[in-house]
């Protein structure tokens, strides 16, 4: 990510999401799970969206998943991102059942990506305070 893009990064480090962001800096992808109904939750929340329980716990994702959906961005609406095109934004289904949106990297031809193609989380240290998860294509193919 170029230095102009770093200016766009804004984090909300409230009580709910602070653990998520802090663990990314340690290269750990965390999600929540409801202790009452067992529902896996991502993005960090105060209550379970399924049963409204506040009884949530944190868990570390294994870091592998598959492409659920994606789009290739050839033309960005913001000139700051022009040097980054083309890039791929994907909805990734992790092994734990949660879906996470992020940038897919490690492809040779973005048009050759496939639904259910395997990916693994890699960590992009953008600044000392911000680490972002990216999803790298597994060369083995489909999970």
Short mmCIF file of C-alpha atoms in Angstrom, two decimals:
data_model
loop_
_atom_site.label_atom_id
_atom_site.label_comp_id
_atom_site.label_asym_id
_atom_site.label_seq_id
_atom_site.Cartn_x
_atom_site.Cartn_y
_atom_site.Cartn_z
CA UNK A 1 0.00 0.00 0.00
CA UNK A 2 1.47 3.35 -0.96
CA UNK A 3 1.93 6.24 1.48
CA UNK A 4 -1.11 8.12 0.11
CA UNK A 5 -3.31 5.14 0.95
CA UNK A 6 -1.99 5.07 4.51
CA UNK A 7 -3.69 8.42 5.04
CA UNK A 8 -7.04 6.76 4.34
CA UNK A 9 -6.65 4.19 7.10
CA UNK A 10 -8.83 4.92 10.06
CA UNK A 11 -9.35 2.51 12.89
CA UNK A 12 -11.96 2.41 15.55
CA UNK A 13 -10.20 0.91 18.52
CA UNK A 14 -13.16 0.67 20.82
CA UNK A 15 -13.48 -2.04 23.43
CA UNK A 16 -15.08 -4.43 20.97
CA UNK A 17 -12.66 -4.23 18.05
CA UNK A 18 -9.41 -3.45 19.92
CA UNK A 19 -8.65 -7.14 20.52
CA UNK A 20 -9.14 -7.87 16.81
CA UNK A 21 -6.78 -5.08 15.65
CA UNK A 22 -4.17 -5.80 18.35
CA UNK A 23 -4.06 -9.49 17.40
CA UNK A 24 -3.63 -8.67 13.70
CA UNK A 25 -0.36 -6.93 14.66
CA UNK A 26 0.69 -10.28 16.18
CA UNK A 27 -0.36 -12.04 12.94
CA UNK A 28 -3.39 -13.67 14.54
CA UNK A 29 -6.83 -13.45 12.95
CA UNK A 30 -9.45 -13.48 15.70
CA UNK A 31 -13.21 -13.98 15.55
CA UNK A 32 -15.91 -14.34 18.16
CA UNK A 33 -18.13 -17.25 19.03
CA UNK A 34 -21.35 -17.20 21.03
CA UNK A 35 -21.11 -19.37 24.14
CA UNK A 36 -24.90 -19.75 24.22
CA UNK A 37 -25.85 -20.73 20.66
CA UNK A 38 -22.42 -21.59 19.17
CA UNK A 39 -22.70 -19.11 16.29
CA UNK A 40 -19.35 -17.93 14.83
CA UNK A 41 -19.20 -14.14 14.48
CA UNK A 42 -17.19 -11.75 12.37
CA UNK A 43 -16.85 -8.63 12.50
CA UNK A 44 -16.40 -7.98 16.25
CA UNK A 45 -19.67 -7.21 18.02
CA UNK A 46 -21.11 -6.66 21.48
CA UNK A 47 -23.92 -9.21 21.09
CA UNK A 48 -24.52 -12.34 19.04
CA UNK A 49 -26.51 -11.43 15.91
CA UNK A 50 -28.28 -14.80 16.04
CA UNK A 51 -29.53 -15.00 19.64
CA UNK A 52 -28.63 -11.54 21.06
CA UNK A 53 -26.50 -13.06 23.85
CA UNK A 54 -23.65 -10.99 25.27
CA UNK A 55 -21.82 -14.21 26.23
CA UNK A 56 -19.11 -14.14 23.53
CA UNK A 57 -15.59 -15.57 23.44
CA UNK A 58 -12.60 -14.94 21.17
CA UNK A 59 -10.98 -17.63 18.98
CA UNK A 60 -8.05 -17.66 16.57
CA UNK A 61 -8.83 -18.66 12.99
CA UNK A 62 -6.65 -21.33 11.39
CA UNK A 63 -6.03 -18.96 8.51
CA UNK A 64 -7.29 -20.96 5.56
CA UNK A 65 -10.46 -20.73 3.54
CA UNK A 66 -11.86 -20.40 0.07
CA UNK A 67 -13.17 -17.74 -2.26
CA UNK A 68 -16.94 -17.37 -1.83
CA UNK A 69 -17.23 -14.44 -4.27
CA UNK A 70 -14.96 -11.81 -5.80
CA UNK A 71 -14.70 -8.88 -8.16
CA UNK A 72 -11.78 -7.55 -10.14
CA UNK A 73 -11.32 -3.78 -9.91
CA UNK A 74 -9.81 -2.38 -13.10
CA UNK A 75 -10.92 1.20 -12.69
CA UNK A 76 -11.14 2.80 -9.31
CA UNK A 77 -13.31 5.75 -8.43
CA UNK A 78 -10.55 7.31 -6.35
CA UNK A 79 -7.29 8.40 -8.04
CA UNK A 80 -5.32 7.43 -4.92
CA UNK A 81 -5.91 3.76 -5.77
CA UNK A 82 -5.08 4.07 -9.49
CA UNK A 83 -1.56 2.62 -9.07
CA UNK A 84 -3.06 -0.44 -7.33
CA UNK A 85 -5.29 -1.54 -10.22
CA UNK A 86 -6.13 -4.15 -11.14
CA UNK A 87 -6.83 -5.61 -7.73
CA UNK A 88 -9.22 -8.26 -6.49
CA UNK A 89 -11.68 -7.81 -3.64
CA UNK A 90 -13.01 -11.08 -2.35
CA UNK A 91 -15.53 -12.44 0.09
CA UNK A 92 -13.64 -15.28 1.77
CA UNK A 93 -15.25 -18.10 3.70
CA UNK A 94 -12.81 -19.21 6.37
CA UNK A 95 -12.66 -22.81 7.61
CA UNK A 96 -14.47 -21.68 10.77
CA UNK A 97 -17.54 -20.69 8.72
CA UNK A 98 -17.20 -16.91 8.94
CA UNK A 99 -17.04 -14.74 5.84
CA UNK A 100 -14.48 -11.95 5.58
CA UNK A 101 -14.03 -9.34 2.87
CA UNK A 102 -10.50 -8.47 1.81
CA UNK A 103 -7.93 -8.13 -0.94
CA UNK A 104 -6.89 -11.35 -2.74
CA UNK A 105 -3.21 -11.48 -3.73
CA UNK A 106 -0.85 -13.93 -5.40
CA UNK A 107 -2.77 -14.40 -8.65
CA UNK A 108 -1.25 -14.45 -12.14
CA UNK A 109 -4.47 -13.64 -14.00
CA UNK A 110 -7.39 -12.22 -12.02
CA UNK A 111 -9.84 -13.58 -14.59
CA UNK A 112 -8.60 -17.11 -13.85
CA UNK A 113 -9.67 -17.05 -10.18
CA UNK A 114 -12.37 -19.54 -9.23
CA UNK A 115 -15.09 -19.74 -6.64
CA UNK A 116 -14.00 -22.21 -3.92
CA UNK A 117 -10.34 -21.65 -4.80
CA UNK A 118 -8.22 -22.02 -1.67
CA UNK A 119 -6.67 -19.03 0.08
CA UNK A 120 -4.61 -18.42 3.20
CA UNK A 121 -4.36 -15.32 5.36
CA UNK A 122 -1.17 -13.29 5.11
CA UNK A 123 -0.50 -10.15 7.09
CA UNK A 124 0.37 -6.76 5.57
CA UNK A 125 2.02 -4.45 8.11
CA UNK A 126 0.91 -1.12 6.66
CA UNK A 127 2.16 1.01 9.58
CA UNK A 128 3.38 0.30 13.11
CA UNK A 129 -0.24 0.56 14.27
CA UNK A 130 -2.07 -1.04 11.35
CA UNK A 131 -1.77 -4.59 10.06
CA UNK A 132 -4.30 -5.76 7.50
CA UNK A 133 -5.23 -9.32 6.56
CA UNK A 134 -4.82 -10.23 2.89
CA UNK A 135 -5.80 -13.51 1.26
CA UNK A 136 -3.14 -15.26 -0.80
CA UNK A 137 -4.09 -17.83 -3.42
CA UNK A 138 -3.06 -21.37 -2.52
CA UNK A 139 -1.30 -22.86 -5.50
CA UNK A 140 -2.80 -26.25 -4.66
CA UNK A 141 -6.14 -24.94 -5.90
CA UNK A 142 -9.54 -25.65 -4.43
CA UNK A 143 -9.82 -26.40 -0.70
#
